mmCIF file of C-alpha atoms in Angstrom:
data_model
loop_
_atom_site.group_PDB
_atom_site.id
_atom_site.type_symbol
_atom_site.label_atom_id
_atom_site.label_comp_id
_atom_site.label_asym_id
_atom_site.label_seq_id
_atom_site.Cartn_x
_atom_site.Cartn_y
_atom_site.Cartn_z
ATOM 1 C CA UNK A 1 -11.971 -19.366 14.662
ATOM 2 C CA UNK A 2 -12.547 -16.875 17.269
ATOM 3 C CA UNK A 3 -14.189 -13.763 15.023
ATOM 4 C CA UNK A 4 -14.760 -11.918 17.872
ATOM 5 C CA UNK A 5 -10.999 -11.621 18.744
ATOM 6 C CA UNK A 6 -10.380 -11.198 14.497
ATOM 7 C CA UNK A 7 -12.325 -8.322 14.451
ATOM 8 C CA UNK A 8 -11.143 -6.765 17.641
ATOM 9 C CA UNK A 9 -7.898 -7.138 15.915
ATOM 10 C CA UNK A 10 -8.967 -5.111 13.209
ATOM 11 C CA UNK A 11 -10.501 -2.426 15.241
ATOM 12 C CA UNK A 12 -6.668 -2.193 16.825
ATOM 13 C CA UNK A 13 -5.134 -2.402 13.607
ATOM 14 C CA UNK A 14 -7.584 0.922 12.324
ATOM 15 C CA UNK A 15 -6.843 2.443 15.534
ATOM 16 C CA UNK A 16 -2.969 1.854 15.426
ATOM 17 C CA UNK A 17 -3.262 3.426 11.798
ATOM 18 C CA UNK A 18 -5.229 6.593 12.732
ATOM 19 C CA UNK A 19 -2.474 6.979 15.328
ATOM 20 C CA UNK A 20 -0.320 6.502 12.662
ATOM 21 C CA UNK A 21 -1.173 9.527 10.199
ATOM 22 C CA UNK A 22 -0.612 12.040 13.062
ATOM 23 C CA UNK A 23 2.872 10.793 12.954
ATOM 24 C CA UNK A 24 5.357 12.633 9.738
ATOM 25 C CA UNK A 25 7.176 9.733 9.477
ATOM 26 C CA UNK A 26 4.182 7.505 8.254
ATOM 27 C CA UNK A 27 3.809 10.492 5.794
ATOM 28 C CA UNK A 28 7.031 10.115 4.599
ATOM 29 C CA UNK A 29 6.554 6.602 3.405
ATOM 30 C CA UNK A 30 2.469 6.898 2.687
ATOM 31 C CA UNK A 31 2.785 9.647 -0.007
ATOM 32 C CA UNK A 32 6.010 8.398 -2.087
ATOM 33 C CA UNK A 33 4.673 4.415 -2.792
ATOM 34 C CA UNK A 34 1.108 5.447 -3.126
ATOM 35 C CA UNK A 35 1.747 7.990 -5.627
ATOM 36 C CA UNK A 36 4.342 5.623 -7.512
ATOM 37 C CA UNK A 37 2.402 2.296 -7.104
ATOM 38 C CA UNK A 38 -0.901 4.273 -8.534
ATOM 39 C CA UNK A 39 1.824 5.224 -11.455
ATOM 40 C CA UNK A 40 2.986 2.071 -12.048
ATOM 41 C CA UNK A 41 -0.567 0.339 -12.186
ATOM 42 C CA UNK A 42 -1.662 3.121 -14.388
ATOM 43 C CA UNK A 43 1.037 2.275 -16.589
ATOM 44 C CA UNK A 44 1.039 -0.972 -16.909
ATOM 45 C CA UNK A 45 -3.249 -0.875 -17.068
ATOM 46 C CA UNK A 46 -2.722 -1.988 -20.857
ATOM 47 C CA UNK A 47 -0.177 -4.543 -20.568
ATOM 48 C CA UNK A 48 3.126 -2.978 -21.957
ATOM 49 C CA UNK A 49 1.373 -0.781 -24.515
ATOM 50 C CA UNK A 50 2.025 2.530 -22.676
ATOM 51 C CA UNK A 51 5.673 1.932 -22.660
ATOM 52 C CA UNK A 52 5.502 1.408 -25.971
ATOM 53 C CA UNK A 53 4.147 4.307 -26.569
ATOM 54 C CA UNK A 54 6.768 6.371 -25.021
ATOM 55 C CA UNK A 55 9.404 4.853 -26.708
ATOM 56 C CA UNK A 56 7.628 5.595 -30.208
ATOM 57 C CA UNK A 57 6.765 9.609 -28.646
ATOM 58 C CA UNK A 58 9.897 10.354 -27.186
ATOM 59 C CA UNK A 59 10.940 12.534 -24.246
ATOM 60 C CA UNK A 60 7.770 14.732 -24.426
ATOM 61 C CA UNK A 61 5.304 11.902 -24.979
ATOM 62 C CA UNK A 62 6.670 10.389 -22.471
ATOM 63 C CA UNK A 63 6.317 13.221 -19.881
ATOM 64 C CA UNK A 64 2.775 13.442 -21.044
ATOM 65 C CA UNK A 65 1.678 9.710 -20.758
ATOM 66 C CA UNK A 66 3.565 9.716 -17.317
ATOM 67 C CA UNK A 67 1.541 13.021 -16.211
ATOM 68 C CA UNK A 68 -1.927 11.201 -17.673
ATOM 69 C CA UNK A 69 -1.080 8.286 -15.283
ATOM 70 C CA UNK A 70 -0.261 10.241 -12.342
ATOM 71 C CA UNK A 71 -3.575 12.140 -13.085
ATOM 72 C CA UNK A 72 -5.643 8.979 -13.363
ATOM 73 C CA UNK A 73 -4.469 8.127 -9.666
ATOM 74 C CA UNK A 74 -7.276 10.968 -8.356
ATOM 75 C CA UNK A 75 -9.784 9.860 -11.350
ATOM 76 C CA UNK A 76 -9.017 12.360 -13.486
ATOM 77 C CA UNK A 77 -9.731 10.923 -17.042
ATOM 78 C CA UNK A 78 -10.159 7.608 -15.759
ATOM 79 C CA UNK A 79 -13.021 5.096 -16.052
ATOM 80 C CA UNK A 80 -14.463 4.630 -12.096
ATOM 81 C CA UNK A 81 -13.812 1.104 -12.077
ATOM 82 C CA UNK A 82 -10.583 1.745 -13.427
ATOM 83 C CA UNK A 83 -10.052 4.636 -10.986
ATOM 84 C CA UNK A 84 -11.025 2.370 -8.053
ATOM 85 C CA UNK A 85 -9.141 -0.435 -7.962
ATOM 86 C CA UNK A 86 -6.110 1.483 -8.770
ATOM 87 C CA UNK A 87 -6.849 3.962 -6.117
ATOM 88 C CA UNK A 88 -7.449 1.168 -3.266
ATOM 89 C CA UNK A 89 -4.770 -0.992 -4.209
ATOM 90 C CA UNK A 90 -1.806 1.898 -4.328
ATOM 91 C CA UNK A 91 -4.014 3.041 -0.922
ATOM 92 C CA UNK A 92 -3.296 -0.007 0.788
ATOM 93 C CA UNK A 93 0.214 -0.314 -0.552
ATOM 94 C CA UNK A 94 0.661 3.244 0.941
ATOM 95 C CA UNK A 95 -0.330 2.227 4.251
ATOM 96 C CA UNK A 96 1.701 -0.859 4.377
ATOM 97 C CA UNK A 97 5.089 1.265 3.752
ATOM 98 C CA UNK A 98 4.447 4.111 5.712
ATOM 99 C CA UNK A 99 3.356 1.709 8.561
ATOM 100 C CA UNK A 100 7.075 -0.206 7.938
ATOM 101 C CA UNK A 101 8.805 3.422 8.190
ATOM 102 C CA UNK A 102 7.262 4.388 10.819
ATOM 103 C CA UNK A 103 7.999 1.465 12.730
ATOM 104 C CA UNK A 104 11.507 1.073 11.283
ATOM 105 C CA UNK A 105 11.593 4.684 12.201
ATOM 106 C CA UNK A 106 10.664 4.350 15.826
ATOM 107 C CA UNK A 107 12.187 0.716 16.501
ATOM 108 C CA UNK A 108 15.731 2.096 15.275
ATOM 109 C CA UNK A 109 15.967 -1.209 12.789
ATOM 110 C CA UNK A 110 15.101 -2.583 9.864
ATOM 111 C CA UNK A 111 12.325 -5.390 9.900
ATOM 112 C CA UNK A 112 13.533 -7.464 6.802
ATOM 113 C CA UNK A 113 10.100 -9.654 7.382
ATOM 114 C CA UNK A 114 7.710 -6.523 6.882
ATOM 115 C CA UNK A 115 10.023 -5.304 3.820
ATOM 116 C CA UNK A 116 9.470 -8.713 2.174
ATOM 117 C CA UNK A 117 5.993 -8.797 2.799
ATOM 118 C CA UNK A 118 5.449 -5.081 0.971
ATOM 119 C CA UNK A 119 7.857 -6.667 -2.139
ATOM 120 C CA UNK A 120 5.967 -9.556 -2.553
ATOM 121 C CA UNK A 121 2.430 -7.821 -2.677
ATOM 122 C CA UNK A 122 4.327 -5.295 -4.650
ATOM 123 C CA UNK A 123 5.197 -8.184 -7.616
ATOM 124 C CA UNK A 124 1.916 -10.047 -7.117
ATOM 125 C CA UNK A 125 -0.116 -6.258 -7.802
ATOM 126 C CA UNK A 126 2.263 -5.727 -10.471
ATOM 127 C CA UNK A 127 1.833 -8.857 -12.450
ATOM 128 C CA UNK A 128 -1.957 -9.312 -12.224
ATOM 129 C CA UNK A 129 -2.138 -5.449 -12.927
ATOM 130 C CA UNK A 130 -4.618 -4.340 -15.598
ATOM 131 C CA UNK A 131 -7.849 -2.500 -16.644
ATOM 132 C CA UNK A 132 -10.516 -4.621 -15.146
ATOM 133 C CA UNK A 133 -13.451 -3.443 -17.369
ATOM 134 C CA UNK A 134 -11.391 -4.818 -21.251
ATOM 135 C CA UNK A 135 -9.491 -7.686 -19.080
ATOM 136 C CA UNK A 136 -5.884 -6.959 -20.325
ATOM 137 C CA UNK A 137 -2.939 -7.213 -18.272
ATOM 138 C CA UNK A 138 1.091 -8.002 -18.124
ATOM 139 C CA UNK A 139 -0.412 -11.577 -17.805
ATOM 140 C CA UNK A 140 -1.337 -11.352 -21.706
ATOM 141 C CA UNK A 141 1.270 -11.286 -23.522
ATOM 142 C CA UNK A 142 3.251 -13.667 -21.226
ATOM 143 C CA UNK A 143 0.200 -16.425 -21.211
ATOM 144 C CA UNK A 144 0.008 -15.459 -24.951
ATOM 145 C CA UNK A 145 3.391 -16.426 -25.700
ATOM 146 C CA UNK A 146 2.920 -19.884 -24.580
ATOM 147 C CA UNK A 147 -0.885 -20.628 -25.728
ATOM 148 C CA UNK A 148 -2.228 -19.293 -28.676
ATOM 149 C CA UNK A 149 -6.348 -20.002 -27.867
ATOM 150 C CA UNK A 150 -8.065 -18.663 -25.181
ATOM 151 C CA UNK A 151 -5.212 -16.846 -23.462
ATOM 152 C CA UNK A 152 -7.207 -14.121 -23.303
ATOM 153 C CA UNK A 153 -9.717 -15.371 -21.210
ATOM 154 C CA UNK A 154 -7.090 -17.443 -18.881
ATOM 155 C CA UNK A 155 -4.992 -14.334 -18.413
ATOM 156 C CA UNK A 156 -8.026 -12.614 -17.082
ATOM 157 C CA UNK A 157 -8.880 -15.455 -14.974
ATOM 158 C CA UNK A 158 -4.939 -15.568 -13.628
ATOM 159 C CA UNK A 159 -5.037 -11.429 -13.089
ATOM 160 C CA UNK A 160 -8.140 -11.644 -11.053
ATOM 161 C CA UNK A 161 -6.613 -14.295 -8.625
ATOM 162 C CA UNK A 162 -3.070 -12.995 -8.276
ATOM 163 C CA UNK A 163 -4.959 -9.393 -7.711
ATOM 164 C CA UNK A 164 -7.358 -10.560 -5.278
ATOM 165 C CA UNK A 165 -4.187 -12.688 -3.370
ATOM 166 C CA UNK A 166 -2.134 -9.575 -2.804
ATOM 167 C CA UNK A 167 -4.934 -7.618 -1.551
ATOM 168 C CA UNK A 168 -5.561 -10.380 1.303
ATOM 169 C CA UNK A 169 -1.775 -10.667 1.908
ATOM 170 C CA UNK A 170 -1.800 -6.782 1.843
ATOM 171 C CA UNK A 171 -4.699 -6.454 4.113
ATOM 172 C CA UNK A 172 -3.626 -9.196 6.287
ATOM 173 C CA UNK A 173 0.120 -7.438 6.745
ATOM 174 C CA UNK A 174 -1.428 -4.318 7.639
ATOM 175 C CA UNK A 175 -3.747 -5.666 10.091
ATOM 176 C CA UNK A 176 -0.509 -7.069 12.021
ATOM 177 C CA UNK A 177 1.529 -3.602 11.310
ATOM 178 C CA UNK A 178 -1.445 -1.686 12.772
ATOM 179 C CA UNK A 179 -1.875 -3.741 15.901
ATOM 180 C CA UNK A 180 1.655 -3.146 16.481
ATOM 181 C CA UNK A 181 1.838 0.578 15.988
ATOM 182 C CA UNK A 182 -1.081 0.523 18.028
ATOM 183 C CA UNK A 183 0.909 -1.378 20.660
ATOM 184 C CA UNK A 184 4.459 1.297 19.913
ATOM 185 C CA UNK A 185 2.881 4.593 20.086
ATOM 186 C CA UNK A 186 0.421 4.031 22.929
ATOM 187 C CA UNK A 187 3.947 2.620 24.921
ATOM 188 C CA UNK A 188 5.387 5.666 23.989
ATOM 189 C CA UNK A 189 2.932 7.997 25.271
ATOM 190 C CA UNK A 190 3.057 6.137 28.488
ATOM 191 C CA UNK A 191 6.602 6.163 28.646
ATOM 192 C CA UNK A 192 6.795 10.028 27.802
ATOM 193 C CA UNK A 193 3.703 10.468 30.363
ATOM 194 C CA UNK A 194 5.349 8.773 33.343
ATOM 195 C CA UNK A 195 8.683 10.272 32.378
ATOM 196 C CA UNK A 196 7.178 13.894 32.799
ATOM 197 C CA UNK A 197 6.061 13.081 36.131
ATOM 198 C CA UNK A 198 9.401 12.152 36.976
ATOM 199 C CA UNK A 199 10.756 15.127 36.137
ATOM 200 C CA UNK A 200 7.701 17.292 37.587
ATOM 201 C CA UNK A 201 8.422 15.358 40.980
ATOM 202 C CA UNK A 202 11.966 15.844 40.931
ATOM 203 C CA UNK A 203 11.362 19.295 40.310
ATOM 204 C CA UNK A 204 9.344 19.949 42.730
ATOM 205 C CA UNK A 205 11.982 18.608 45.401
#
């Protein structure tokens, strides 16, 4: 493998994505998934026991457990190990959509591939989500309903590696997203560039 030309890549891809946050339209998908993909693994850090909880508390429990989770995102009450992996994982799920709207958004269509890619890191985040320090996840209860000893321990085991795969599928799909913003927006200036000269030349006629 060429790891010269893998890490240029890279260097495109971060490049493509700085290029990316000066857009709104990046915004406009960034902001919305990261804040509910840092809710939802917040929520589901115990397994289903949060929802459970609302469902006991009611409407006003509910609000508050929601607010707690949405508070956690910035590490507010929330262990730092916790904090962390929530706060890269909805980070790079964040990137990943606003990079798809922004290139949906500039391309004028939809690319089905890129939307499948963000739902199946989505599921894969989902179902390994959990609080890495006391090992529980939506794993558990599933493993647990099936074995009786040691599904503790194997649900922990299966979390880590389903976590760990979406991150390198994540990581992976925005490397390619970033290279091709890169590739968009720097054709775009050139376009709008030689376009003004155009019009500068025909003006001056």
């Amino acid at each position: 493998m060429n790891w010269r030309k893998w890490l240029d890549g890279f260097i495109l891809a971060g490049k493509g994505i700085l290029l990316a946050t000066k857009e709104k339209r990046f915004w406009y998908g960034f902001i919305p998934s990261f804040l509910l993909f840092g809710l939802l693994m917040n929520l589901l850090s115990g397994g289903l026991t949060k929802f459970e909880l609302m469902r006991l508390q009611g409407f006003s429990g509910s609000i508050n457990i929601i607010w707690n989770c949405l508070l956690g995102i910035f590490s507010i009450n929330q262990p730092f190990l916790d904090w962390l992996s929530v706060f890269f994982i909805a980070l790079l799920q964040g990137i990943l959509i606003g990079l798809i709207v922004l290139l949906w958004k500039k391309k004028k269509e939809q690319s089905t591939a890129n939307l499948e890619s963000a739902g199946i890191i989505t599921g894969l985040i989902a179902l390994g989500a959990g609080c890495p320090t006391c090992g529980t996840t939506l794993i558990t209860p599933l493993i647990g309903a099936i074995f009786s000893t040691g599904s503790l321990s194997i649900a922990g085991t299966i979390s880590t590696v389903v976590t760990w795969l979406a991150i390198i599928i994540a990581i992976l799909s925005i490397k390619r997203l970033g290279e091709e913003t890169y590739v968009t927006i720097i054709n775009e200036q050139f376009l709008a560039r030689h376009a003004a000269k155009d019009n500068k030349k025909e003006g001056a006629k």
